[in-house]
């Protein structure tokens, strides 16, 4: 049996003798001629455009020195008060959300009441007969 390399599966597959004796790599698969122009409008080369000149200063080396300074602070607190406020706000919201989730889980785990009661502040109550009293 003859084998050839399949470009689709990237494995050896069975082949006819004619395919095995004329492998893909030895034949030109792609023509060397340039394809015909599809659009009639001429295109500009990139060298014809002026280079974009950035007017600002490169701040990366200064920021690298600032953040790599060995002052014992973590990177997310290096810029002082704004970073501390963001960090504390994030921690407070995380703690509040955790407590809220735990309370919701606790309430969901409690069995339901069999009596019909008003859930919002009101003076309506059910009587033994089933009529509403005010």
CSV table of N, CA, C and O in Angstrom, one decimal:
chain,number,residue,atom,x,y,z
A,1,UNK,N,0.8,-1.2,0.0
A,1,UNK,CA,0.0,0.0,0.0
A,1,UNK,C,0.9,1.2,0.0
A,1,UNK,O,2.0,1.2,0.6
A,2,UNK,N,0.4,2.3,-0.6
A,2,UNK,CA,1.1,3.5,-0.7
A,2,UNK,C,0.6,4.6,0.3
A,2,UNK,O,-0.6,4.6,0.6
A,3,UNK,N,1.4,5.5,0.8
A,3,UNK,CA,1.0,6.5,1.7
A,3,UNK,C,1.5,7.8,1.3
A,3,UNK,O,2.5,8.0,0.6
A,4,UNK,N,0.7,8.8,1.7
A,4,UNK,CA,1.1,10.2,1.5
A,4,UNK,C,0.7,11.1,2.7
A,4,UNK,O,-0.2,10.7,3.5
A,5,UNK,N,1.4,12.2,2.8
A,5,UNK,CA,1.1,13.1,3.9
A,5,UNK,C,-0.1,13.9,3.6
A,5,UNK,O,-0.2,14.6,2.6
A,6,UNK,N,-1.1,13.9,4.5
A,6,UNK,CA,-2.3,14.7,4.3
A,6,UNK,C,-2.1,16.1,4.9
A,6,UNK,O,-1.9,16.2,6.1
A,7,UNK,N,-2.3,17.1,4.1
A,7,UNK,CA,-2.2,18.5,4.7
A,7,UNK,C,-3.3,18.9,5.6
A,7,UNK,O,-3.3,19.7,6.4
A,8,UNK,N,-4.5,18.2,5.4
A,8,UNK,CA,-5.7,18.5,6.1
A,8,UNK,C,-5.6,17.9,7.5
A,8,UNK,O,-5.8,18.5,8.5
A,9,UNK,N,-5.3,16.6,7.6
A,9,UNK,CA,-5.3,15.9,8.9
A,9,UNK,C,-3.9,15.9,9.5
A,9,UNK,O,-3.8,15.5,10.7
A,10,UNK,N,-2.9,16.3,8.8
A,10,UNK,CA,-1.5,16.3,9.3
A,10,UNK,C,-1.0,14.9,9.7
A,10,UNK,O,-0.3,14.7,10.6
A,11,UNK,N,-1.5,13.9,9.0
A,11,UNK,CA,-1.1,12.5,9.2
A,11,UNK,C,-0.9,11.8,7.9
A,11,UNK,O,-1.2,12.3,6.8
A,12,UNK,N,-0.3,10.6,8.0
A,12,UNK,CA,-0.2,9.8,6.8
A,12,UNK,C,-1.5,9.1,6.4
A,12,UNK,O,-2.2,8.6,7.3
A,13,UNK,N,-1.9,9.1,5.2
A,13,UNK,CA,-3.1,8.5,4.7
A,13,UNK,C,-2.8,7.6,3.5
A,13,UNK,O,-1.8,7.8,2.9
A,14,UNK,N,-3.7,6.7,3.3
A,14,UNK,CA,-3.5,5.8,2.2
A,14,UNK,C,-3.6,6.6,0.9
A,14,UNK,O,-4.4,7.5,0.8
A,15,UNK,N,-2.9,6.1,-0.2
A,15,UNK,CA,-2.9,6.9,-1.4
A,15,UNK,C,-2.7,5.9,-2.6
A,15,UNK,O,-2.3,4.7,-2.4
A,16,UNK,N,-3.0,6.3,-3.8
A,16,UNK,CA,-2.7,5.6,-5.0
A,16,UNK,C,-1.3,5.7,-5.3
A,16,UNK,O,-0.6,6.6,-4.9
A,17,UNK,N,-0.8,4.8,-6.1
A,17,UNK,CA,0.6,4.8,-6.5
A,17,UNK,C,1.0,6.1,-7.2
A,17,UNK,O,2.1,6.6,-7.0
A,18,UNK,N,0.1,6.6,-8.0
A,18,UNK,CA,0.4,7.9,-8.8
A,18,UNK,C,0.6,9.0,-7.8
A,18,UNK,O,1.5,9.9,-8.0
A,19,UNK,N,-0.2,9.1,-6.7
A,19,UNK,CA,0.0,10.2,-5.7
A,19,UNK,C,1.2,10.0,-4.9
A,19,UNK,O,1.9,10.9,-4.5
A,20,UNK,N,1.6,8.7,-4.6
A,20,UNK,CA,2.8,8.4,-3.8
A,20,UNK,C,4.0,8.8,-4.6
A,20,UNK,O,5.0,9.2,-4.0
A,21,UNK,N,4.0,8.5,-5.9
A,21,UNK,CA,5.2,8.8,-6.7
A,21,UNK,C,5.4,10.2,-7.1
A,21,UNK,O,6.4,10.7,-7.6
A,22,UNK,N,4.3,11.0,-7.0
A,22,UNK,CA,4.4,12.5,-7.3
A,22,UNK,C,3.9,13.2,-6.0
A,22,UNK,O,2.8,13.7,-5.9
A,23,UNK,N,4.8,13.3,-5.0
A,23,UNK,CA,4.3,14.0,-3.8
A,23,UNK,C,4.0,15.5,-4.0
A,23,UNK,O,4.5,16.1,-4.9
A,24,UNK,N,3.3,16.0,-3.0
A,24,UNK,CA,2.8,17.4,-3.1
A,24,UNK,C,4.0,18.4,-3.0
A,24,UNK,O,4.0,19.4,-3.7
A,25,UNK,N,5.0,18.1,-2.2
A,25,UNK,CA,6.1,19.0,-2.0
A,25,UNK,C,7.0,19.2,-3.2
A,25,UNK,O,7.7,20.2,-3.3
A,26,UNK,N,7.0,18.3,-4.2
A,26,UNK,CA,7.8,18.4,-5.3
A,26,UNK,C,7.2,19.1,-6.5
A,26,UNK,O,7.8,19.4,-7.5
A,27,UNK,N,5.8,19.3,-6.4
A,27,UNK,CA,5.1,20.0,-7.5
A,27,UNK,C,4.8,21.4,-7.1
A,27,UNK,O,4.5,21.6,-5.9
A,28,UNK,N,4.8,22.4,-7.9
A,28,UNK,CA,4.4,23.7,-7.5
A,28,UNK,C,2.9,23.8,-7.4
A,28,UNK,O,2.2,23.6,-8.3
A,29,UNK,N,2.5,23.9,-6.2
A,29,UNK,CA,1.0,24.0,-5.9
A,29,UNK,C,0.5,25.3,-6.2
A,29,UNK,O,-0.6,25.5,-6.7
A,30,UNK,N,1.2,26.4,-5.9
A,30,UNK,CA,0.8,27.7,-6.1
A,30,UNK,C,1.5,28.3,-7.3
A,30,UNK,O,2.7,28.1,-7.4
A,31,UNK,N,0.8,29.0,-8.1
A,31,UNK,CA,1.5,29.5,-9.3
A,31,UNK,C,2.4,30.7,-8.9
A,31,UNK,O,2.1,31.4,-7.9
A,32,UNK,N,3.5,30.9,-9.6
A,32,UNK,CA,4.4,31.9,-9.3
A,32,UNK,C,4.1,33.2,-9.9
A,32,UNK,O,4.7,34.2,-9.7
A,33,UNK,N,3.0,33.2,-10.8
A,33,UNK,CA,2.6,34.5,-11.4
A,33,UNK,C,1.8,35.3,-10.4
A,33,UNK,O,1.1,34.8,-9.6
A,34,UNK,N,1.8,36.6,-10.6
A,34,UNK,CA,1.0,37.5,-9.7
A,34,UNK,C,-0.4,37.4,-10.2
A,34,UNK,O,-0.7,37.3,-11.4
A,35,UNK,N,-1.4,37.4,-9.2
A,35,UNK,CA,-2.8,37.3,-9.6
A,35,UNK,C,-3.2,38.6,-10.3
A,35,UNK,O,-2.6,39.6,-10.1
A,36,UNK,N,-4.3,38.5,-11.1
A,36,UNK,CA,-4.7,39.7,-11.8
A,36,UNK,C,-5.3,40.7,-10.7
A,36,UNK,O,-5.8,40.3,-9.7
A,37,UNK,N,-5.2,42.0,-11.1
A,37,UNK,CA,-5.7,43.0,-10.2
A,37,UNK,C,-7.2,43.0,-10.2
A,37,UNK,O,-7.9,43.0,-11.2
A,38,UNK,N,-7.8,43.0,-9.0
A,38,UNK,CA,-9.3,42.9,-8.9
A,38,UNK,C,-9.9,44.3,-9.0
A,38,UNK,O,-10.8,44.5,-9.7
A,39,UNK,N,-9.3,45.2,-8.2
A,39,UNK,CA,-9.9,46.5,-8.2
A,39,UNK,C,-9.1,47.4,-9.1
A,39,UNK,O,-7.9,47.3,-9.2
A,40,UNK,N,-9.7,48.4,-9.8
A,40,UNK,CA,-9.0,49.2,-10.7
A,40,UNK,C,-8.3,50.4,-10.0
A,40,UNK,O,-7.5,51.1,-10.7
A,41,UNK,N,-8.7,50.7,-8.8
A,41,UNK,CA,-8.0,51.8,-8.1
A,41,UNK,C,-6.6,51.4,-7.7
A,41,UNK,O,-6.4,50.3,-7.2
A,42,UNK,N,-5.7,52.3,-7.9
A,42,UNK,CA,-4.3,52.0,-7.5
A,42,UNK,C,-4.2,52.1,-6.0
A,42,UNK,O,-4.9,52.9,-5.3
A,43,UNK,N,-3.3,51.4,-5.4
A,43,UNK,CA,-3.1,51.4,-4.0
A,43,UNK,C,-1.7,52.1,-3.7
A,43,UNK,O,-0.8,52.0,-4.5
A,44,UNK,N,-1.7,52.8,-2.6
A,44,UNK,CA,-0.5,53.5,-2.2
A,44,UNK,C,0.4,52.5,-1.3
A,44,UNK,O,-0.1,51.8,-0.5
A,45,UNK,N,1.6,52.6,-1.5
A,45,UNK,CA,2.6,51.8,-0.7
A,45,UNK,C,2.7,52.5,0.7
A,45,UNK,O,2.5,53.7,0.8
A,46,UNK,N,3.0,51.7,1.7
A,46,UNK,CA,3.1,52.3,3.0
A,46,UNK,C,4.2,53.3,3.2
A,46,UNK,O,4.2,54.2,4.0
A,47,UNK,N,5.2,53.2,2.3
A,47,UNK,CA,6.3,54.2,2.4
A,47,UNK,C,5.9,55.6,1.9
A,47,UNK,O,6.6,56.6,2.2
A,48,UNK,N,4.7,55.7,1.2
A,48,UNK,CA,4.3,57.0,0.7
A,48,UNK,C,3.6,57.8,1.8
A,48,UNK,O,3.4,59.0,1.6
A,49,UNK,N,3.1,57.1,2.9
A,49,UNK,CA,2.5,57.8,4.0
A,49,UNK,C,3.5,58.4,4.9
A,49,UNK,O,4.6,57.7,5.2
A,50,UNK,N,3.3,59.5,5.5
A,50,UNK,CA,4.2,60.1,6.5
A,50,UNK,C,4.2,59.3,7.8
A,50,UNK,O,3.1,58.8,8.2
A,51,UNK,N,5.3,59.1,8.4
A,51,UNK,CA,5.4,58.4,9.6
A,51,UNK,C,4.7,59.2,10.7
A,51,UNK,O,4.8,60.4,10.8
A,52,UNK,N,3.9,58.5,11.6
A,52,UNK,CA,3.3,59.2,12.7
A,52,UNK,C,4.3,59.5,13.8
A,52,UNK,O,5.0,58.6,14.3
A,53,UNK,N,4.4,60.7,14.1
A,53,UNK,CA,5.4,61.2,15.1
A,53,UNK,C,4.6,61.4,16.4
A,53,UNK,O,3.8,62.3,16.5
A,54,UNK,N,4.9,60.6,17.4
A,54,UNK,CA,4.3,60.8,18.8
A,54,UNK,C,5.0,61.9,19.5
A,54,UNK,O,6.2,61.9,19.7
A,55,UNK,N,4.2,62.9,19.9
A,55,UNK,CA,4.8,64.1,20.5
A,55,UNK,C,5.1,63.9,22.0
A,55,UNK,O,5.8,64.7,22.6
A,56,UNK,N,4.5,62.9,22.6
A,56,UNK,CA,4.7,62.7,24.1
A,56,UNK,C,6.0,62.0,24.4
A,56,UNK,O,6.8,61.5,23.6
A,57,UNK,N,6.3,62.0,25.7
A,57,UNK,CA,7.5,61.4,26.2
A,57,UNK,C,7.2,60.0,26.6
A,57,UNK,O,6.2,59.7,27.2
A,58,UNK,N,8.2,59.1,26.5
A,58,UNK,CA,8.1,57.8,26.9
A,58,UNK,C,8.2,57.7,28.4
A,58,UNK,O,9.3,57.9,28.9
A,59,UNK,N,7.1,57.3,29.1
A,59,UNK,CA,7.1,57.3,30.5
A,59,UNK,C,7.4,55.9,31.1
A,59,UNK,O,7.5,55.7,32.3
A,60,UNK,N,7.6,54.9,30.3
A,60,UNK,CA,7.8,53.5,30.7
A,60,UNK,C,9.0,53.4,31.6
A,60,UNK,O,8.9,52.8,32.7
A,61,UNK,N,10.2,53.9,31.3
A,61,UNK,CA,11.3,53.7,32.2
A,61,UNK,C,11.1,54.3,33.5
A,61,UNK,O,11.5,53.7,34.6
A,62,UNK,N,10.5,55.5,33.6
A,62,UNK,CA,10.2,56.1,34.9
A,62,UNK,C,9.3,55.3,35.7
A,62,UNK,O,9.5,55.1,36.9
A,63,UNK,N,8.2,54.8,35.1
A,63,UNK,CA,7.2,54.0,35.8
A,63,UNK,C,7.8,52.7,36.3
A,63,UNK,O,7.5,52.2,37.4
A,64,UNK,N,8.7,52.1,35.5
A,64,UNK,CA,9.4,50.9,35.9
A,64,UNK,C,10.2,51.1,37.1
A,64,UNK,O,10.2,50.4,38.1
A,65,UNK,N,11.0,52.2,37.2
A,65,UNK,CA,11.8,52.6,38.3
A,65,UNK,C,10.9,52.8,39.6
A,65,UNK,O,11.2,52.4,40.7
A,66,UNK,N,9.7,53.5,39.3
A,66,UNK,CA,8.8,53.8,40.4
A,66,UNK,C,8.2,52.6,41.0
A,66,UNK,O,8.2,52.4,42.3
A,67,UNK,N,7.7,51.7,40.2
A,67,UNK,CA,7.1,50.5,40.7
A,67,UNK,C,8.0,49.4,41.2
A,67,UNK,O,7.7,48.5,42.0
A,68,UNK,N,9.3,49.4,40.8
A,68,UNK,CA,10.3,48.5,41.2
A,68,UNK,C,11.1,48.9,42.4
A,68,UNK,O,12.0,48.3,42.8
A,69,UNK,N,10.8,50.1,42.9
A,69,UNK,CA,11.5,50.7,44.1
A,69,UNK,C,11.2,49.7,45.3
A,69,UNK,O,10.1,49.4,45.6
A,70,UNK,N,12.3,49.3,46.0
A,70,UNK,CA,12.1,48.4,47.1
A,70,UNK,C,11.7,49.1,48.4
A,70,UNK,O,12.5,49.3,49.3
A,71,UNK,N,10.4,49.5,48.5
A,71,UNK,CA,10.0,50.2,49.7
A,71,UNK,C,9.0,49.4,50.5
A,71,UNK,O,8.5,49.9,51.5
A,72,UNK,N,8.9,48.1,50.2
A,72,UNK,CA,8.1,47.2,51.0
A,72,UNK,C,6.6,47.3,50.7
A,72,UNK,O,5.8,46.5,51.3
A,73,UNK,N,6.1,48.1,49.8
A,73,UNK,CA,4.7,48.2,49.5
A,73,UNK,C,4.4,47.3,48.3
A,73,UNK,O,5.2,47.1,47.4
A,74,UNK,N,3.2,46.7,48.3
A,74,UNK,CA,2.8,45.9,47.1
A,74,UNK,C,2.5,46.8,45.9
A,74,UNK,O,2.3,48.0,46.1
A,75,UNK,N,2.6,46.3,44.8
A,75,UNK,CA,2.5,47.1,43.6
A,75,UNK,C,1.2,47.8,43.5
A,75,UNK,O,1.1,49.0,43.0
A,76,UNK,N,0.1,47.2,43.9
A,76,UNK,CA,-1.2,47.8,43.8
A,76,UNK,C,-1.5,48.9,44.8
A,76,UNK,O,-2.5,49.5,44.8
A,77,UNK,N,-0.5,49.2,45.7
A,77,UNK,CA,-0.7,50.3,46.6
A,77,UNK,C,0.5,51.3,46.5
A,77,UNK,O,0.6,52.2,47.3
A,78,UNK,N,1.2,51.3,45.4
A,78,UNK,CA,2.4,52.2,45.3
A,78,UNK,C,2.1,53.6,45.1
A,78,UNK,O,2.8,54.5,45.4
A,79,UNK,N,0.9,53.9,44.5
A,79,UNK,CA,0.6,55.3,44.2
A,79,UNK,C,-0.1,56.1,45.3
A,79,UNK,O,-0.6,57.2,45.1
A,80,UNK,N,-0.2,55.5,46.5
A,80,UNK,CA,-0.6,56.3,47.6
A,80,UNK,C,-2.1,56.2,47.9
A,80,UNK,O,-2.8,55.2,47.8
A,81,UNK,N,-2.7,57.4,48.3
A,81,UNK,CA,-4.1,57.4,48.7
A,81,UNK,C,-5.1,56.9,47.7
A,81,UNK,O,-6.0,56.2,48.1
A,82,UNK,N,-5.0,57.3,46.4
A,82,UNK,CA,-6.0,56.8,45.5
A,82,UNK,C,-6.1,55.2,45.5
A,82,UNK,O,-7.1,54.6,45.4
A,83,UNK,N,-4.9,54.6,45.5
A,83,UNK,CA,-4.8,53.2,45.4
A,83,UNK,C,-5.3,52.6,46.7
A,83,UNK,O,-6.0,51.5,46.7
A,84,UNK,N,-5.1,53.2,47.8
A,84,UNK,CA,-5.6,52.7,49.1
A,84,UNK,C,-7.1,52.8,49.2
A,84,UNK,O,-7.8,51.9,49.6
A,85,UNK,N,-7.7,53.9,48.6
A,85,UNK,CA,-9.1,54.0,48.6
A,85,UNK,C,-9.8,53.0,47.7
A,85,UNK,O,-10.8,52.4,48.1
A,86,UNK,N,-9.2,52.8,46.6
A,86,UNK,CA,-9.7,51.7,45.7
A,86,UNK,C,-9.6,50.4,46.3
A,86,UNK,O,-10.6,49.6,46.2
A,87,UNK,N,-8.5,50.1,47.0
A,87,UNK,CA,-8.3,48.8,47.6
A,87,UNK,C,-9.3,48.6,48.7
A,87,UNK,O,-9.9,47.5,48.8
A,88,UNK,N,-9.5,49.6,49.6
A,88,UNK,CA,-10.4,49.4,50.7
A,88,UNK,C,-11.8,49.3,50.2
A,88,UNK,O,-12.6,48.6,50.8
A,89,UNK,N,-12.2,50.1,49.2
A,89,UNK,CA,-13.5,50.0,48.7
A,89,UNK,C,-13.8,48.6,48.1
A,89,UNK,O,-14.9,48.0,48.4
A,90,UNK,N,-12.8,48.1,47.4
A,90,UNK,CA,-13.0,46.8,46.8
A,90,UNK,C,-13.1,45.7,47.9
A,90,UNK,O,-14.0,44.8,47.9
A,91,UNK,N,-12.3,45.8,49.0
A,91,UNK,CA,-12.4,44.9,50.1
A,91,UNK,C,-13.7,45.0,50.8
A,91,UNK,O,-14.3,44.0,51.2
A,92,UNK,N,-14.2,46.2,51.0
A,92,UNK,CA,-15.5,46.4,51.7
A,92,UNK,C,-16.6,45.8,50.9
A,92,UNK,O,-17.5,45.2,51.4
A,93,UNK,N,-16.7,46.1,49.6
A,93,UNK,CA,-17.7,45.5,48.7
A,93,UNK,C,-17.6,44.0,48.7
A,93,UNK,O,-18.7,43.3,48.7
A,94,UNK,N,-16.4,43.4,48.7
A,94,UNK,CA,-16.3,42.0,48.7
A,94,UNK,C,-16.8,41.4,49.9
A,94,UNK,O,-17.5,40.4,49.9
A,95,UNK,N,-16.4,42.0,51.1
A,95,UNK,CA,-16.9,41.5,52.4
A,95,UNK,C,-18.4,41.7,52.5
A,95,UNK,O,-19.1,40.7,53.0
A,96,UNK,N,-19.0,42.8,52.1
A,96,UNK,CA,-20.4,43.0,52.1
A,96,UNK,C,-21.1,42.0,51.2
A,96,UNK,O,-22.2,41.4,51.6
A,97,UNK,N,-20.6,41.7,50.0
A,97,UNK,CA,-21.3,40.8,49.2
A,97,UNK,C,-21.2,39.3,49.7
A,97,UNK,O,-22.2,38.6,49.6
A,98,UNK,N,-20.1,39.0,50.4
A,98,UNK,CA,-20.0,37.7,51.0
A,98,UNK,C,-21.0,37.5,52.1
A,98,UNK,O,-21.7,36.5,52.2
A,99,UNK,N,-21.1,38.6,53.0
A,99,UNK,CA,-22.1,38.5,54.1
A,99,UNK,C,-23.5,38.4,53.5
A,99,UNK,O,-24.3,37.6,54.0
A,100,UNK,N,-23.8,39.2,52.5
A,100,UNK,CA,-25.1,39.2,51.9
A,100,UNK,C,-25.4,37.8,51.3
A,100,UNK,O,-26.5,37.3,51.5
A,101,UNK,N,-24.5,37.1,50.7
A,101,UNK,CA,-24.7,35.8,50.1
A,101,UNK,C,-24.9,34.8,51.3
A,101,UNK,O,-25.7,33.9,51.2
A,102,UNK,N,-24.1,34.9,52.3
A,102,UNK,CA,-24.3,34.0,53.5
A,102,UNK,C,-25.7,34.1,54.1
A,102,UNK,O,-26.3,33.2,54.5
A,103,UNK,N,-26.2,35.4,54.2
A,103,UNK,CA,-27.5,35.6,54.8
A,103,UNK,C,-28.6,35.1,53.9
A,103,UNK,O,-29.5,34.4,54.3
A,104,UNK,N,-28.4,35.2,52.6
A,104,UNK,CA,-29.4,34.7,51.6
A,104,UNK,C,-29.4,33.2,51.7
A,104,UNK,O,-30.5,32.6,51.6
A,105,UNK,N,-28.2,32.6,51.8
A,105,UNK,CA,-28.2,31.1,51.9
A,105,UNK,C,-28.8,30.6,53.2
A,105,UNK,O,-29.5,29.6,53.2
A,106,UNK,N,-28.6,31.4,54.3
A,106,UNK,CA,-29.2,31.0,55.6
A,106,UNK,C,-30.8,31.1,55.5
A,106,UNK,O,-31.5,30.2,55.9
A,107,UNK,N,-31.3,32.2,54.9
A,107,UNK,CA,-32.7,32.3,54.7
A,107,UNK,C,-33.3,31.3,53.8
A,107,UNK,O,-34.4,30.8,54.0
A,108,UNK,N,-32.6,30.9,52.8
A,108,UNK,CA,-33.1,29.9,51.8
A,108,UNK,C,-33.1,28.5,52.5
A,108,UNK,O,-33.9,27.7,52.1
A,109,UNK,N,-32.2,28.3,53.5
A,109,UNK,CA,-32.2,27.0,54.1
A,109,UNK,C,-33.3,26.8,55.2
A,109,UNK,O,-33.5,25.7,55.6
A,110,UNK,N,-33.9,27.9,55.6
A,110,UNK,CA,-35.0,27.8,56.6
A,110,UNK,C,-36.3,27.2,56.0
A,110,UNK,O,-36.6,27.6,54.8
A,111,UNK,N,-37.0,26.4,56.8
A,111,UNK,CA,-38.3,25.9,56.2
A,111,UNK,C,-39.3,27.0,56.1
A,111,UNK,O,-39.2,28.0,56.8
A,112,UNK,N,-40.3,26.9,55.2
A,112,UNK,CA,-41.3,27.9,55.0
A,112,UNK,C,-42.3,27.8,56.1
A,112,UNK,O,-42.6,26.7,56.6
A,113,UNK,N,-43.0,29.0,56.4
A,113,UNK,CA,-44.1,29.0,57.3
A,113,UNK,C,-45.3,28.5,56.7
A,113,UNK,O,-45.6,28.7,55.5
A,114,UNK,N,-46.2,27.8,57.4
A,114,UNK,CA,-47.4,27.3,56.8
A,114,UNK,C,-48.5,28.3,57.0
A,114,UNK,O,-49.5,28.2,56.3
A,115,UNK,N,-48.4,29.3,57.8
A,115,UNK,CA,-49.4,30.3,58.0
A,115,UNK,C,-49.2,31.4,56.9
A,115,UNK,O,-48.1,31.7,56.4
A,116,UNK,N,-50.3,32.0,56.5
A,116,UNK,CA,-50.3,33.1,55.5
A,116,UNK,C,-50.2,34.4,56.3
A,116,UNK,O,-51.0,34.7,57.1
A,117,UNK,N,-49.1,35.1,56.1
A,117,UNK,CA,-48.9,36.3,56.8
A,117,UNK,C,-48.5,37.4,55.8
A,117,UNK,O,-48.1,37.1,54.7
A,118,UNK,N,-48.7,38.6,56.2
A,118,UNK,CA,-48.3,39.7,55.4
A,118,UNK,C,-46.8,39.9,55.5
A,118,UNK,O,-46.3,39.9,56.6
A,119,UNK,N,-46.1,40.1,54.4
A,119,UNK,CA,-44.7,40.2,54.4
A,119,UNK,C,-44.2,41.6,54.6
A,119,UNK,O,-43.1,41.9,54.9
A,120,UNK,N,-45.1,42.6,54.3
A,120,UNK,CA,-44.7,44.0,54.5
A,120,UNK,C,-45.4,44.5,55.7
A,120,UNK,O,-46.4,43.9,56.2
A,121,UNK,N,-45.0,45.6,56.3
A,121,UNK,CA,-45.7,46.2,57.5
A,121,UNK,C,-47.1,46.5,57.2
A,121,UNK,O,-47.4,47.5,56.5
A,122,UNK,N,-48.0,45.7,57.7
A,122,UNK,CA,-49.4,46.0,57.6
A,122,UNK,C,-50.1,45.4,58.8
A,122,UNK,O,-49.6,44.6,59.6
A,123,UNK,N,-51.4,45.7,59.0
A,123,UNK,CA,-52.1,45.2,60.2
A,123,UNK,C,-53.1,44.1,59.8
A,123,UNK,O,-53.9,43.7,60.6
A,124,UNK,N,-53.0,43.6,58.6
A,124,UNK,CA,-53.9,42.5,58.1
A,124,UNK,C,-53.5,41.2,58.7
A,124,UNK,O,-52.3,40.8,58.7
A,125,UNK,N,-54.4,40.4,59.3
A,125,UNK,CA,-54.1,39.1,59.8
A,125,UNK,C,-55.2,38.2,59.4
A,125,UNK,O,-56.3,38.6,59.1
A,126,UNK,N,-54.9,36.9,59.4
A,126,UNK,CA,-55.9,35.9,59.1
A,126,UNK,C,-56.5,35.4,60.4
A,126,UNK,O,-55.9,35.3,61.4
A,127,UNK,N,-57.8,35.1,60.3
A,127,UNK,CA,-58.5,34.6,61.5
A,127,UNK,C,-58.7,33.1,61.3
A,127,UNK,O,-58.4,32.5,60.2
A,128,UNK,N,-59.3,32.4,62.2
A,128,UNK,CA,-59.5,31.0,62.1
A,128,UNK,C,-60.5,30.6,61.1
A,128,UNK,O,-60.5,29.6,60.5
A,129,UNK,N,-61.5,31.6,60.9
A,129,UNK,CA,-62.6,31.3,59.9
A,129,UNK,C,-62.1,31.5,58.5
A,129,UNK,O,-62.7,30.9,57.6
A,130,UNK,N,-61.1,32.3,58.3
A,130,UNK,CA,-60.5,32.5,56.9
A,130,UNK,C,-61.0,33.8,56.4
A,130,UNK,O,-60.7,34.1,55.2
A,131,UNK,N,-61.6,34.7,57.1
A,131,UNK,CA,-61.9,36.0,56.7
A,131,UNK,C,-60.8,36.9,57.1
A,131,UNK,O,-60.1,36.7,58.1
A,132,UNK,N,-60.7,38.0,56.4
A,132,UNK,CA,-59.7,39.0,56.7
A,132,UNK,C,-60.2,40.0,57.7
A,132,UNK,O,-61.3,40.5,57.5
A,133,UNK,N,-59.5,40.3,58.7
A,133,UNK,CA,-59.8,41.3,59.7
A,133,UNK,C,-58.9,42.5,59.6
A,133,UNK,O,-57.7,42.2,59.4
A,134,UNK,N,-59.3,43.6,59.9
A,134,UNK,CA,-58.5,44.8,59.8
A,134,UNK,C,-58.3,45.3,61.2
A,134,UNK,O,-59.0,45.3,62.1
